mmCIF file of C-alpha atoms in Angstrom:
data_model
loop_
_atom_site.group_PDB
_atom_site.id
_atom_site.type_symbol
_atom_site.label_atom_id
_atom_site.label_comp_id
_atom_site.label_asym_id
_atom_site.label_seq_id
_atom_site.Cartn_x
_atom_site.Cartn_y
_atom_site.Cartn_z
ATOM 1 C CA MET P 1 -1.678 -65.270 33.386
ATOM 2 C CA LEU P 2 -4.650 -67.989 31.721
ATOM 3 C CA ASP P 3 -4.801 -71.304 33.570
ATOM 4 C CA SER P 4 -4.098 -74.650 33.046
ATOM 5 C CA LYS P 5 -8.759 -75.259 32.080
ATOM 6 C CA THR P 6 -8.693 -72.616 30.073
ATOM 7 C CA ILE P 7 -5.515 -73.397 28.502
ATOM 8 C CA GLU P 8 -7.133 -76.524 27.409
ATOM 9 C CA THR P 9 -10.042 -75.968 26.399
ATOM 10 C CA ILE P 10 -8.073 -73.238 24.181
ATOM 11 C CA LYS P 11 -6.307 -76.105 22.401
ATOM 12 C CA SER P 12 -9.465 -78.227 22.146
ATOM 13 C CA THR P 13 -10.724 -75.066 19.455
ATOM 14 C CA VAL P 14 -7.621 -75.709 17.668
ATOM 15 C CA PRO P 15 -9.010 -78.317 14.491
ATOM 16 C CA VAL P 16 -12.484 -75.847 15.219
ATOM 17 C CA LEU P 17 -10.867 -73.167 13.741
ATOM 18 C CA GLU P 18 -8.612 -75.197 11.709
ATOM 19 C CA ASP P 19 -11.476 -76.258 9.977
ATOM 20 C CA LYS P 20 -13.737 -73.168 9.778
ATOM 21 C CA GLY P 21 -11.740 -70.297 10.644
ATOM 22 C CA VAL P 22 -13.017 -68.706 7.991
ATOM 23 C CA GLU P 23 -16.156 -68.942 8.259
ATOM 24 C CA ILE P 24 -16.153 -67.302 11.587
ATOM 25 C CA THR P 25 -14.006 -64.626 10.540
ATOM 26 C CA LYS P 26 -16.400 -62.952 7.792
ATOM 27 C CA ARG P 27 -19.329 -63.403 10.274
ATOM 28 C CA PHE P 28 -17.668 -61.031 12.141
ATOM 29 C CA TYR P 29 -17.262 -58.458 10.337
ATOM 30 C CA LYS P 30 -20.812 -58.802 9.387
ATOM 31 C CA LEU P 31 -21.044 -58.051 12.190
ATOM 32 C CA LEU P 32 -19.116 -55.334 13.436
ATOM 33 C CA PHE P 33 -19.662 -53.100 10.612
ATOM 34 C CA GLU P 34 -23.068 -53.452 10.665
ATOM 35 C CA ASN P 35 -22.364 -52.376 14.702
ATOM 36 C CA HIS P 36 -20.201 -50.479 14.161
ATOM 37 C CA PRO P 37 -19.733 -48.941 10.827
ATOM 38 C CA GLU P 38 -17.777 -45.716 12.161
ATOM 39 C CA LEU P 39 -15.148 -48.534 11.589
ATOM 40 C CA LEU P 40 -15.054 -48.944 7.875
ATOM 41 C CA ASN P 41 -12.630 -45.498 8.429
ATOM 42 C CA ILE P 42 -10.010 -47.737 9.098
ATOM 43 C CA PHE P 43 -11.518 -51.307 7.100
ATOM 44 C CA ASN P 44 -9.375 -51.483 3.911
ATOM 45 C CA HIS P 45 -12.126 -52.350 1.360
ATOM 46 C CA ALA P 46 -10.571 -54.290 -1.187
ATOM 47 C CA ASN P 47 -9.026 -56.148 0.967
ATOM 48 C CA GLN P 48 -12.564 -57.801 2.276
ATOM 49 C CA LYS P 49 -14.224 -58.088 -0.842
ATOM 50 C CA GLN P 50 -11.399 -60.005 -1.721
ATOM 51 C CA GLY P 51 -11.426 -61.941 1.414
ATOM 52 C CA ARG P 52 -8.816 -61.298 2.420
ATOM 53 C CA GLN P 53 -8.660 -59.459 5.426
ATOM 54 C CA GLN P 54 -10.671 -62.361 6.742
ATOM 55 C CA THR P 55 -7.602 -64.677 5.983
ATOM 56 C CA ALA P 56 -5.349 -63.031 7.815
ATOM 57 C CA LEU P 57 -7.323 -62.921 10.921
ATOM 58 C CA ALA P 58 -8.994 -66.767 10.989
ATOM 59 C CA ASN P 59 -4.195 -67.249 10.712
ATOM 60 C CA ALA P 60 -3.495 -65.907 13.269
ATOM 61 C CA VAL P 61 -6.474 -66.297 15.214
ATOM 62 C CA TYR P 62 -5.717 -69.540 14.758
ATOM 63 C CA GLN P 63 -2.150 -69.506 15.770
ATOM 64 C CA ALA P 64 -2.959 -68.030 18.783
ATOM 65 C CA ALA P 65 -5.267 -70.684 19.849
ATOM 66 C CA LYS P 66 -1.897 -73.314 18.561
ATOM 67 C CA HIS P 67 0.707 -70.974 21.100
ATOM 68 C CA ILE P 68 -2.192 -69.801 23.314
ATOM 69 C CA ASP P 69 0.861 -71.223 26.292
ATOM 70 C CA HIS P 70 2.835 -70.157 24.909
ATOM 71 C CA LEU P 71 1.865 -66.514 23.152
ATOM 72 C CA GLU P 72 6.352 -65.568 23.012
ATOM 73 C CA ASN P 73 6.599 -67.992 19.691
ATOM 74 C CA ILE P 74 3.706 -65.361 18.045
ATOM 75 C CA LEU P 75 5.944 -61.878 19.735
ATOM 76 C CA PRO P 76 6.905 -61.494 15.804
ATOM 77 C CA ALA P 77 3.412 -62.167 13.711
ATOM 78 C CA VAL P 78 2.254 -59.962 16.399
ATOM 79 C CA LYS P 79 4.605 -56.962 16.198
ATOM 80 C CA GLN P 80 4.374 -57.150 11.875
ATOM 81 C CA ILE P 81 0.478 -56.784 13.343
ATOM 82 C CA ALA P 82 1.010 -54.180 15.861
ATOM 83 C CA HIS P 83 3.540 -52.363 12.908
ATOM 84 C CA LYS P 84 -0.243 -51.928 11.171
ATOM 85 C CA HIS P 85 -2.403 -50.819 13.659
ATOM 86 C CA ARG P 86 0.312 -48.261 15.067
ATOM 87 C CA SER P 87 0.058 -46.830 11.423
ATOM 88 C CA LEU P 88 -3.750 -46.961 10.803
ATOM 89 C CA GLY P 89 -3.784 -45.204 14.270
ATOM 90 C CA ILE P 90 -5.696 -48.223 16.218
ATOM 91 C CA LYS P 91 -6.729 -47.049 20.532
ATOM 92 C CA PRO P 92 -6.979 -49.737 23.073
ATOM 93 C CA GLU P 93 -11.090 -49.233 23.301
ATOM 94 C CA GLN P 94 -11.328 -50.309 19.825
ATOM 95 C CA TYR P 95 -10.042 -54.151 21.231
ATOM 96 C CA PRO P 96 -13.239 -54.588 23.704
ATOM 97 C CA ILE P 97 -16.083 -53.784 20.529
ATOM 98 C CA VAL P 98 -13.446 -56.572 18.171
ATOM 99 C CA GLY P 99 -13.488 -58.858 20.912
ATOM 100 C CA GLU P 100 -17.481 -58.352 21.754
ATOM 101 C CA ASN P 101 -18.662 -60.092 17.881
ATOM 102 C CA LEU P 102 -15.749 -61.632 17.410
ATOM 103 C CA LEU P 103 -16.668 -63.562 20.172
ATOM 104 C CA LEU P 104 -20.379 -63.388 19.099
ATOM 105 C CA ALA P 105 -19.137 -64.898 15.651
ATOM 106 C CA ILE P 106 -17.903 -67.624 17.322
ATOM 107 C CA GLN P 107 -20.865 -68.619 19.094
ATOM 108 C CA GLN P 108 -22.896 -67.802 15.609
ATOM 109 C CA VAL P 109 -20.922 -70.137 13.591
ATOM 110 C CA VAL P 110 -20.422 -73.328 16.026
ATOM 111 C CA GLY P 111 -23.612 -73.097 17.602
ATOM 112 C CA LEU P 112 -22.475 -71.929 21.177
ATOM 113 C CA GLN P 113 -24.533 -70.333 24.094
ATOM 114 C CA ALA P 114 -22.746 -66.890 26.147
ATOM 115 C CA ASP P 115 -22.452 -68.860 28.553
ATOM 116 C CA ASP P 116 -20.654 -72.199 27.188
ATOM 117 C CA PRO P 117 -17.132 -72.684 28.379
ATOM 118 C CA ILE P 118 -15.021 -72.635 24.847
ATOM 119 C CA ILE P 119 -16.832 -68.919 24.997
ATOM 120 C CA GLN P 120 -15.918 -68.142 28.365
ATOM 121 C CA ALA P 121 -12.471 -69.335 27.901
ATOM 122 C CA TRP P 122 -11.861 -66.791 24.508
ATOM 123 C CA ALA P 123 -13.598 -64.548 26.222
ATOM 124 C CA GLU P 124 -10.418 -64.788 28.932
ATOM 125 C CA ALA P 125 -7.696 -65.052 26.576
ATOM 126 C CA TYR P 126 -9.399 -62.926 23.365
ATOM 127 C CA GLY P 127 -8.063 -60.749 27.582
ATOM 128 C CA VAL P 128 -4.539 -61.557 27.290
ATOM 129 C CA ILE P 129 -4.122 -61.763 23.969
ATOM 130 C CA ALA P 130 -5.825 -58.014 23.163
ATOM 131 C CA ASP P 131 -3.452 -56.732 26.270
ATOM 132 C CA VAL P 132 -0.053 -58.302 24.482
ATOM 133 C CA PHE P 133 -0.903 -56.237 21.764
ATOM 134 C CA ILE P 134 -1.857 -52.714 23.659
ATOM 135 C CA ASN P 135 0.954 -52.544 24.650
ATOM 136 C CA VAL P 136 3.255 -53.527 22.431
ATOM 137 C CA GLU P 137 1.343 -50.296 20.828
ATOM 138 C CA LYS P 138 1.681 -47.722 22.857
ATOM 139 C CA GLU P 139 5.737 -48.209 22.905
ATOM 140 C CA MET P 140 4.970 -48.562 19.089
ATOM 141 C CA TYR P 141 3.061 -44.784 18.588
ATOM 142 C CA GLN P 142 5.636 -43.792 21.343
ATOM 143 C CA ALA P 143 8.643 -44.061 19.485
ATOM 144 C CA ALA P 144 6.736 -42.964 16.959
ATOM 145 C CA GLU P 145 5.503 -39.597 18.058
ATOM 146 C CA GLU P 146 8.979 -38.752 20.771
ATOM 147 C CA GLN P 147 11.793 -40.060 17.657
ATOM 148 C CA PRO P 148 13.054 -36.920 15.709
ATOM 149 C CA GLY P 149 10.400 -35.161 13.246
ATOM 150 C CA GLY P 150 8.055 -38.350 14.852
ATOM 151 C CA TRP P 151 4.439 -36.904 14.882
ATOM 152 C CA LYS P 152 1.080 -38.199 16.147
ATOM 153 C CA GLY P 153 -1.698 -39.934 14.562
ATOM 154 C CA PHE P 154 -2.212 -38.132 10.785
ATOM 155 C CA ARG P 155 0.306 -34.899 9.288
ATOM 156 C CA ASN P 156 -0.350 -33.263 6.275
ATOM 157 C CA PHE P 157 2.014 -33.100 3.339
ATOM 158 C CA VAL P 158 1.981 -31.363 0.421
ATOM 159 C CA VAL P 159 2.283 -33.476 -2.848
ATOM 160 C CA ALA P 160 5.630 -31.474 -4.398
ATOM 161 C CA LYS P 161 6.471 -33.430 -7.585
ATOM 162 C CA LYS P 162 3.719 -35.623 -9.984
ATOM 163 C CA VAL P 163 6.346 -37.988 -12.035
ATOM 164 C CA LYS P 164 5.412 -40.891 -13.656
ATOM 165 C CA GLU P 165 7.072 -43.983 -13.677
ATOM 166 C CA SER P 166 5.131 -46.288 -16.538
ATOM 167 C CA ASP P 167 2.420 -47.268 -18.206
ATOM 168 C CA VAL P 168 0.680 -48.135 -14.698
ATOM 169 C CA ILE P 169 2.849 -47.066 -12.244
ATOM 170 C CA THR P 170 3.120 -43.168 -10.886
ATOM 171 C CA SER P 171 4.951 -41.603 -7.551
ATOM 172 C CA PHE P 172 4.396 -38.613 -5.294
ATOM 173 C CA TYR P 173 7.435 -37.222 -3.887
ATOM 174 C CA LEU P 174 5.887 -35.893 -0.439
ATOM 175 C CA GLN P 175 6.951 -32.855 1.857
ATOM 176 C CA ALA P 176 5.541 -32.022 5.535
ATOM 177 C CA GLU P 177 2.663 -28.882 4.913
ATOM 178 C CA ASP P 178 4.569 -27.200 8.218
ATOM 179 C CA ARG P 179 7.272 -27.919 6.134
ATOM 180 C CA LYS P 180 9.008 -28.753 9.518
ATOM 181 C CA PRO P 181 11.715 -31.994 9.905
ATOM 182 C CA ILE P 182 10.085 -35.478 9.174
ATOM 183 C CA ALA P 183 10.249 -38.590 10.523
ATOM 184 C CA ALA P 184 13.882 -41.416 9.069
ATOM 185 C CA TYR P 185 13.155 -44.445 8.206
ATOM 186 C CA GLU P 186 14.053 -47.944 7.832
ATOM 187 C CA PRO P 187 14.397 -48.915 3.871
ATOM 188 C CA GLY P 188 11.474 -51.520 3.328
ATOM 189 C CA GLN P 189 9.108 -49.434 5.244
ATOM 190 C CA TYR P 190 5.740 -48.243 4.577
ATOM 191 C CA ILE P 191 3.256 -44.599 5.070
ATOM 192 C CA SER P 192 -0.409 -44.748 5.737
ATOM 193 C CA VAL P 193 -2.314 -41.867 3.772
ATOM 194 C CA LYS P 194 -5.443 -41.158 4.701
ATOM 195 C CA VAL P 195 -7.851 -39.639 1.581
ATOM 196 C CA ALA P 196 -11.406 -38.379 1.408
ATOM 197 C CA ILE P 197 -12.741 -38.891 -2.162
ATOM 198 C CA PRO P 198 -15.773 -36.535 -3.222
ATOM 199 C CA GLY P 199 -18.924 -38.445 -1.709
ATOM 200 C CA ALA P 200 -17.812 -41.003 -0.302
ATOM 201 C CA GLU P 201 -19.224 -41.427 3.090
ATOM 202 C CA TYR P 202 -16.544 -42.856 4.716
ATOM 203 C CA THR P 203 -12.352 -41.578 4.502
ATOM 204 C CA GLN P 204 -10.025 -44.800 3.278
ATOM 205 C CA ILE P 205 -6.656 -45.653 4.986
ATOM 206 C CA ARG P 206 -4.013 -47.237 1.957
ATOM 207 C CA GLN P 207 -0.586 -48.150 3.167
ATOM 208 C CA TYR P 208 2.320 -47.476 1.096
ATOM 209 C CA SER P 209 5.750 -48.599 0.744
ATOM 210 C CA LEU P 210 8.299 -45.894 0.532
ATOM 211 C CA SER P 211 10.538 -46.052 -2.729
ATOM 212 C CA ASP P 212 13.608 -44.488 -1.907
ATOM 213 C CA SER P 213 16.054 -44.471 0.654
ATOM 214 C CA PRO P 214 15.847 -42.814 3.650
ATOM 215 C CA ASN P 215 17.140 -39.221 5.419
ATOM 216 C CA LYS P 216 16.079 -37.066 2.308
ATOM 217 C CA ASP P 217 13.772 -34.284 3.372
ATOM 218 C CA TYR P 218 10.953 -36.233 1.111
ATOM 219 C CA TYR P 219 9.418 -39.159 0.892
ATOM 220 C CA ARG P 220 8.538 -40.500 -1.984
ATOM 221 C CA MET P 221 5.808 -43.232 -2.437
ATOM 222 C CA SER P 222 5.217 -45.089 -5.851
ATOM 223 C CA VAL P 223 1.546 -46.455 -6.418
ATOM 224 C CA LYS P 224 -0.117 -48.717 -9.067
ATOM 225 C CA LYS P 225 -3.250 -47.913 -10.973
ATOM 226 C CA GLU P 226 -5.441 -51.288 -10.469
ATOM 227 C CA VAL P 227 -7.203 -51.501 -12.622
ATOM 228 C CA GLY P 228 -9.701 -53.990 -11.793
ATOM 229 C CA THR P 229 -10.565 -57.683 -13.414
ATOM 230 C CA GLU P 230 -13.645 -59.770 -13.040
ATOM 231 C CA VAL P 231 -12.846 -60.843 -9.366
ATOM 232 C CA LYS P 232 -11.394 -57.906 -8.635
ATOM 233 C CA PRO P 233 -12.699 -54.434 -7.864
ATOM 234 C CA ASP P 234 -10.697 -51.142 -8.946
ATOM 235 C CA GLY P 235 -7.898 -50.148 -6.739
ATOM 236 C CA ILE P 236 -10.219 -47.414 -5.755
ATOM 237 C CA ILE P 237 -7.523 -45.142 -4.228
ATOM 238 C CA SER P 238 -5.538 -46.312 -6.182
ATOM 239 C CA ASN P 239 -7.155 -44.602 -9.226
ATOM 240 C CA TYR P 240 -7.757 -41.058 -7.411
ATOM 241 C CA LEU P 241 -3.759 -40.853 -6.747
ATOM 242 C CA HIS P 242 -2.576 -41.554 -9.663
ATOM 243 C CA ASP P 243 -6.180 -38.860 -11.762
ATOM 244 C CA PHE P 244 -7.422 -36.983 -9.038
ATOM 245 C CA LEU P 245 -4.240 -35.739 -6.877
ATOM 246 C CA ASN P 246 -2.418 -33.306 -7.685
ATOM 247 C CA GLU P 247 1.156 -31.216 -7.293
ATOM 248 C CA GLY P 248 0.375 -28.634 -4.705
ATOM 249 C CA ASP P 249 -2.645 -30.957 -3.198
ATOM 250 C CA LEU P 250 -2.622 -33.070 1.148
ATOM 251 C CA LEU P 251 -2.898 -35.633 1.755
ATOM 252 C CA PRO P 252 -3.186 -36.474 6.124
ATOM 253 C CA LEU P 253 0.766 -39.204 5.949
ATOM 254 C CA SER P 254 0.866 -41.797 9.123
ATOM 255 C CA ALA P 255 4.715 -41.994 10.309
ATOM 256 C CA PRO P 256 6.272 -44.908 9.173
ATOM 257 C CA ALA P 257 6.369 -47.770 9.985
ATOM 258 C CA GLY P 258 6.751 -51.557 9.241
ATOM 259 C CA ASP P 259 9.214 -54.663 10.598
ATOM 260 C CA PHE P 260 10.332 -54.897 6.082
ATOM 261 C CA THR P 261 12.966 -53.791 6.336
ATOM 262 C CA LEU P 262 17.275 -53.949 5.437
ATOM 263 C CA ASP P 263 18.960 -55.488 8.268
ATOM 264 C CA THR P 264 22.886 -53.374 7.966
ATOM 265 C CA ASN P 265 24.758 -54.976 9.487
ATOM 266 C CA LYS P 266 25.386 -58.020 7.982
ATOM 267 C CA ASP P 267 28.259 -58.112 5.373
ATOM 268 C CA ILE P 268 27.260 -60.681 3.044
ATOM 269 C CA PRO P 269 25.482 -60.070 -0.705
ATOM 270 C CA VAL P 270 22.532 -58.832 -0.884
ATOM 271 C CA VAL P 271 19.318 -60.320 -3.577
ATOM 272 C CA LEU P 272 16.875 -57.966 -3.797
ATOM 273 C CA ILE P 273 13.335 -59.564 -6.060
ATOM 274 C CA ALA P 274 10.873 -57.671 -7.216
ATOM 275 C CA GLY P 275 7.675 -58.730 -9.199
ATOM 276 C CA GLY P 276 5.472 -55.494 -10.993
ATOM 277 C CA VAL P 277 4.757 -52.768 -7.978
ATOM 278 C CA GLY P 278 6.860 -55.066 -5.239
ATOM 279 C CA LEU P 279 9.483 -52.765 -6.562
ATOM 280 C CA THR P 280 8.942 -49.605 -4.542
ATOM 281 C CA PRO P 281 10.542 -51.536 -0.995
ATOM 282 C CA MET P 282 13.293 -53.161 -2.885
ATOM 283 C CA ILE P 283 14.828 -50.013 -4.870
ATOM 284 C CA SER P 284 14.360 -47.802 -1.046
ATOM 285 C CA MET P 285 16.497 -50.612 -0.390
ATOM 286 C CA LEU P 286 18.470 -50.452 -3.277
ATOM 287 C CA ASN P 287 18.878 -47.086 -3.597
ATOM 288 C CA HIS P 288 20.778 -47.264 0.277
ATOM 289 C CA LEU P 289 22.757 -49.702 0.187
ATOM 290 C CA SER P 290 24.363 -47.737 -3.505
ATOM 291 C CA GLU P 291 24.821 -45.124 -1.446
ATOM 292 C CA GLN P 292 25.721 -46.436 2.068
ATOM 293 C CA TYR P 293 27.132 -49.346 2.078
ATOM 294 C CA PRO P 294 29.222 -49.708 -1.912
ATOM 295 C CA HIS P 295 31.205 -52.164 -0.430
ATOM 296 C CA ARG P 296 28.001 -54.879 0.183
ATOM 297 C CA PRO P 297 27.820 -56.864 -3.125
ATOM 298 C CA VAL P 298 23.769 -56.128 -4.855
ATOM 299 C CA THR P 299 21.671 -58.036 -7.519
ATOM 300 C CA PHE P 300 18.743 -56.659 -8.075
ATOM 301 C CA ILE P 301 15.989 -58.480 -10.412
ATOM 302 C CA GLN P 302 12.916 -57.513 -11.440
ATOM 303 C CA ALA P 303 9.846 -59.114 -12.532
ATOM 304 C CA ALA P 304 7.583 -57.164 -14.826
ATOM 305 C CA LYS P 305 5.344 -57.577 -18.491
ATOM 306 C CA ASN P 306 6.578 -55.275 -20.601
ATOM 307 C CA SER P 307 8.605 -52.643 -20.909
ATOM 308 C CA GLN P 308 6.154 -50.243 -20.725
ATOM 309 C CA ILE P 309 5.466 -50.751 -17.646
ATOM 310 C CA HIS P 310 8.385 -51.751 -16.026
ATOM 311 C CA ALA P 311 9.233 -48.829 -13.933
ATOM 312 C CA MET P 312 12.494 -47.194 -12.832
ATOM 313 C CA ARG P 313 14.431 -49.289 -15.125
ATOM 314 C CA GLU P 314 17.138 -46.044 -16.587
ATOM 315 C CA HIS P 315 17.859 -45.839 -12.833
ATOM 316 C CA VAL P 316 18.530 -48.848 -12.207
ATOM 317 C CA VAL P 317 20.554 -49.411 -15.459
ATOM 318 C CA LYS P 318 22.485 -45.829 -14.110
ATOM 319 C CA LEU P 319 22.606 -47.323 -10.657
ATOM 320 C CA THR P 320 24.798 -50.770 -12.530
ATOM 321 C CA GLN P 321 26.966 -48.262 -14.840
ATOM 322 C CA GLU P 322 27.549 -45.874 -11.693
ATOM 323 C CA LYS P 323 27.950 -48.420 -8.875
ATOM 324 C CA ASN P 324 30.843 -51.496 -8.656
ATOM 325 C CA ASN P 325 28.946 -53.197 -6.181
ATOM 326 C CA VAL P 326 25.596 -53.459 -8.097
ATOM 327 C CA ARG P 327 24.860 -55.133 -10.725
ATOM 328 C CA SER P 328 20.793 -55.340 -12.431
ATOM 329 C CA PHE P 329 18.495 -58.450 -14.662
ATOM 330 C CA PHE P 330 14.930 -58.505 -16.267
ATOM 331 C CA ILE P 331 12.395 -60.305 -16.780
ATOM 332 C CA TYR P 332 9.759 -59.917 -18.827
ATOM 333 C CA ASP P 333 7.503 -62.231 -19.152
ATOM 334 C CA SER P 334 5.410 -60.358 -22.187
ATOM 335 C CA PRO P 335 8.262 -58.678 -23.922
ATOM 336 C CA THR P 336 6.515 -56.224 -26.915
ATOM 337 C CA GLU P 337 8.273 -56.512 -30.544
ATOM 338 C CA GLU P 338 10.152 -53.269 -29.285
ATOM 339 C CA ASP P 339 11.355 -54.913 -26.299
ATOM 340 C CA ARG P 340 12.711 -57.660 -28.016
ATOM 341 C CA LYS P 341 14.202 -55.713 -31.006
ATOM 342 C CA ARG P 342 16.455 -53.870 -28.708
ATOM 343 C CA GLN P 343 17.279 -56.478 -25.550
ATOM 344 C CA LEU P 344 15.531 -54.960 -22.931
ATOM 345 C CA TYR P 345 15.755 -58.301 -20.568
ATOM 346 C CA ASP P 346 17.633 -61.195 -19.563
ATOM 347 C CA LYS P 347 14.732 -63.252 -19.916
ATOM 348 C CA GLU P 348 12.074 -63.878 -21.288
ATOM 349 C CA GLY P 349 9.148 -65.744 -19.416
ATOM 350 C CA HIS P 350 9.442 -66.011 -15.342
ATOM 351 C CA ILE P 351 12.817 -66.581 -12.530
ATOM 352 C CA ASP P 352 12.539 -70.233 -11.798
ATOM 353 C CA LEU P 353 15.350 -72.385 -9.778
ATOM 354 C CA ASP P 354 18.420 -72.416 -12.249
ATOM 355 C CA TRP P 355 18.055 -69.231 -13.794
ATOM 356 C CA LEU P 356 18.191 -67.910 -10.451
ATOM 357 C CA HIS P 357 21.054 -70.831 -9.581
ATOM 358 C CA SER P 358 22.269 -69.035 -13.083
ATOM 359 C CA VAL P 359 23.185 -65.758 -11.974
ATOM 360 C CA ILE P 360 23.847 -66.354 -8.287
ATOM 361 C CA GLU P 361 27.044 -67.348 -7.462
ATOM 362 C CA ASP P 362 26.218 -67.477 -3.809
ATOM 363 C CA LYS P 363 23.254 -68.828 -1.417
ATOM 364 C CA GLU P 364 24.916 -67.880 1.115
ATOM 365 C CA SER P 365 23.445 -63.786 0.394
ATOM 366 C CA ASP P 366 19.919 -61.918 2.115
ATOM 367 C CA PHE P 367 17.432 -62.828 -0.517
ATOM 368 C CA TYR P 368 14.471 -59.943 -0.055
ATOM 369 C CA PHE P 369 11.606 -60.087 -2.457
ATOM 370 C CA CYS P 370 7.991 -59.183 -2.630
ATOM 371 C CA GLY P 371 4.960 -58.864 -5.066
ATOM 372 C CA PRO P 372 1.551 -60.934 -6.179
ATOM 373 C CA VAL P 373 1.429 -63.501 -4.357
ATOM 374 C CA PRO P 374 1.924 -66.205 -7.210
ATOM 375 C CA PHE P 375 5.112 -64.211 -7.663
ATOM 376 C CA MET P 376 6.236 -64.597 -4.491
ATOM 377 C CA GLU P 377 5.394 -68.924 -3.653
ATOM 378 C CA THR P 378 8.017 -69.541 -6.404
ATOM 379 C CA VAL P 379 10.414 -67.381 -5.347
ATOM 380 C CA ASN P 380 10.050 -68.382 -1.926
ATOM 381 C CA LYS P 381 9.765 -72.377 -2.837
ATOM 382 C CA ALA P 382 12.848 -71.673 -5.432
ATOM 383 C CA LEU P 383 15.083 -70.585 -2.210
ATOM 384 C CA GLN P 384 14.412 -73.533 0.406
ATOM 385 C CA THR P 385 14.618 -75.814 -2.621
ATOM 386 C CA TRP P 386 18.237 -74.349 -3.665
ATOM 387 C CA GLY P 387 18.368 -74.760 0.773
ATOM 388 C CA VAL P 388 18.872 -70.698 0.905
ATOM 389 C CA LYS P 389 18.835 -70.680 5.550
ATOM 390 C CA GLU P 390 15.536 -69.499 7.272
ATOM 391 C CA ASP P 391 17.071 -66.490 7.972
ATOM 392 C CA ASN P 392 18.353 -65.053 4.871
ATOM 393 C CA ILE P 393 15.019 -65.150 3.333
ATOM 394 C CA HIS P 394 12.646 -61.731 3.927
ATOM 395 C CA PHE P 395 9.325 -61.110 1.766
ATOM 396 C CA GLU P 396 6.966 -58.148 2.084
ATOM 397 C CA PHE P 397 2.661 -58.834 1.698
ATOM 398 C CA PHE P 398 1.219 -55.963 0.433
ATOM 399 C CA GLY P 399 -1.519 -56.113 2.490
ATOM 400 C CA PRO P 400 -3.001 -58.618 5.322
ATOM 401 C CA ALA P 401 -0.459 -61.533 5.509
ATOM 402 C CA ILE P 402 -1.201 -65.306 3.787
ATOM 403 C CA SER P 403 0.780 -68.008 3.673
ATOM 404 C CA ILE P 404 2.770 -68.887 1.428
#
């Protein structure tokens, strides 16, 4: 436990972290990779280049300082991060490495000496926070390994089938190479895949949501091919999977993880709102609800550019026609002439509160949504304006969590 003086010192740094948090974390990652380049095998290089990882860490450090006297307040965030750490294979012995470089980054950015009381207080606080993560992750590692069909670390899977879902999204059906049972998962969870690209110095790990209902003899992930722009680089791994990973190839996976999961203990209606490739966890939830909970009303809303980009449209339409509890609506922001001619969508443009009112009668529903950050900001604001209960609003980030 931290004494009152240490807590007071940590809390005094909150304004500094609010102002210089991202600068500190940028310096931290630079130091970390210079001193320990082997850790480049773990981190998503694209998130580093875009600054998302640095922002997410800055937010986490800020919240830890703000709640240092009541760390239980940030336990949900700790568990969310711990799921990612377990999926990536983060080890207890890596925490001191992180702590050393984080303290050094604080020193350099704020202009402090190693023996400054602030650095000493943060060293003590980091040890306490690291222990919380290590203990939570220890339980997760044990559960992942000991569950039926579970395993430790990464396990080889074979690409049993590769299916093009749209111009930009391809599904991969993955079966265990050893043909032994595989772990179940909750709709909304993800897997980590480890990829060694020929000629690349480091392996890379990416996390992809599972896009089918659980309790099958395969995992399905549906990957969007990320084509770069002026401000965003090509998705190295997504392009490799699309262009070079073929049926019969092997792909190492960690066991399913994640805390963005469907609550099946409720009986209230469910609204699933997907933007782009954010449909992957939504499809998993939709399939599970349609198969196992036919009494529970489900509204599925998919926003896409047009039908060429819209993945799994036919599957959703088929469920809507066959299942009495499923309704679906499609929104295109750039429909083609063929889309207009065939009336393949229900709304042109973007989701807004007025339109949500027109298709959803009961705000006492469970709302789940996933997609690009601006899309999620819009949906979240609409639901809050409508007065949807906070406990009924659930969302998932692809990549490091940031604020919406």
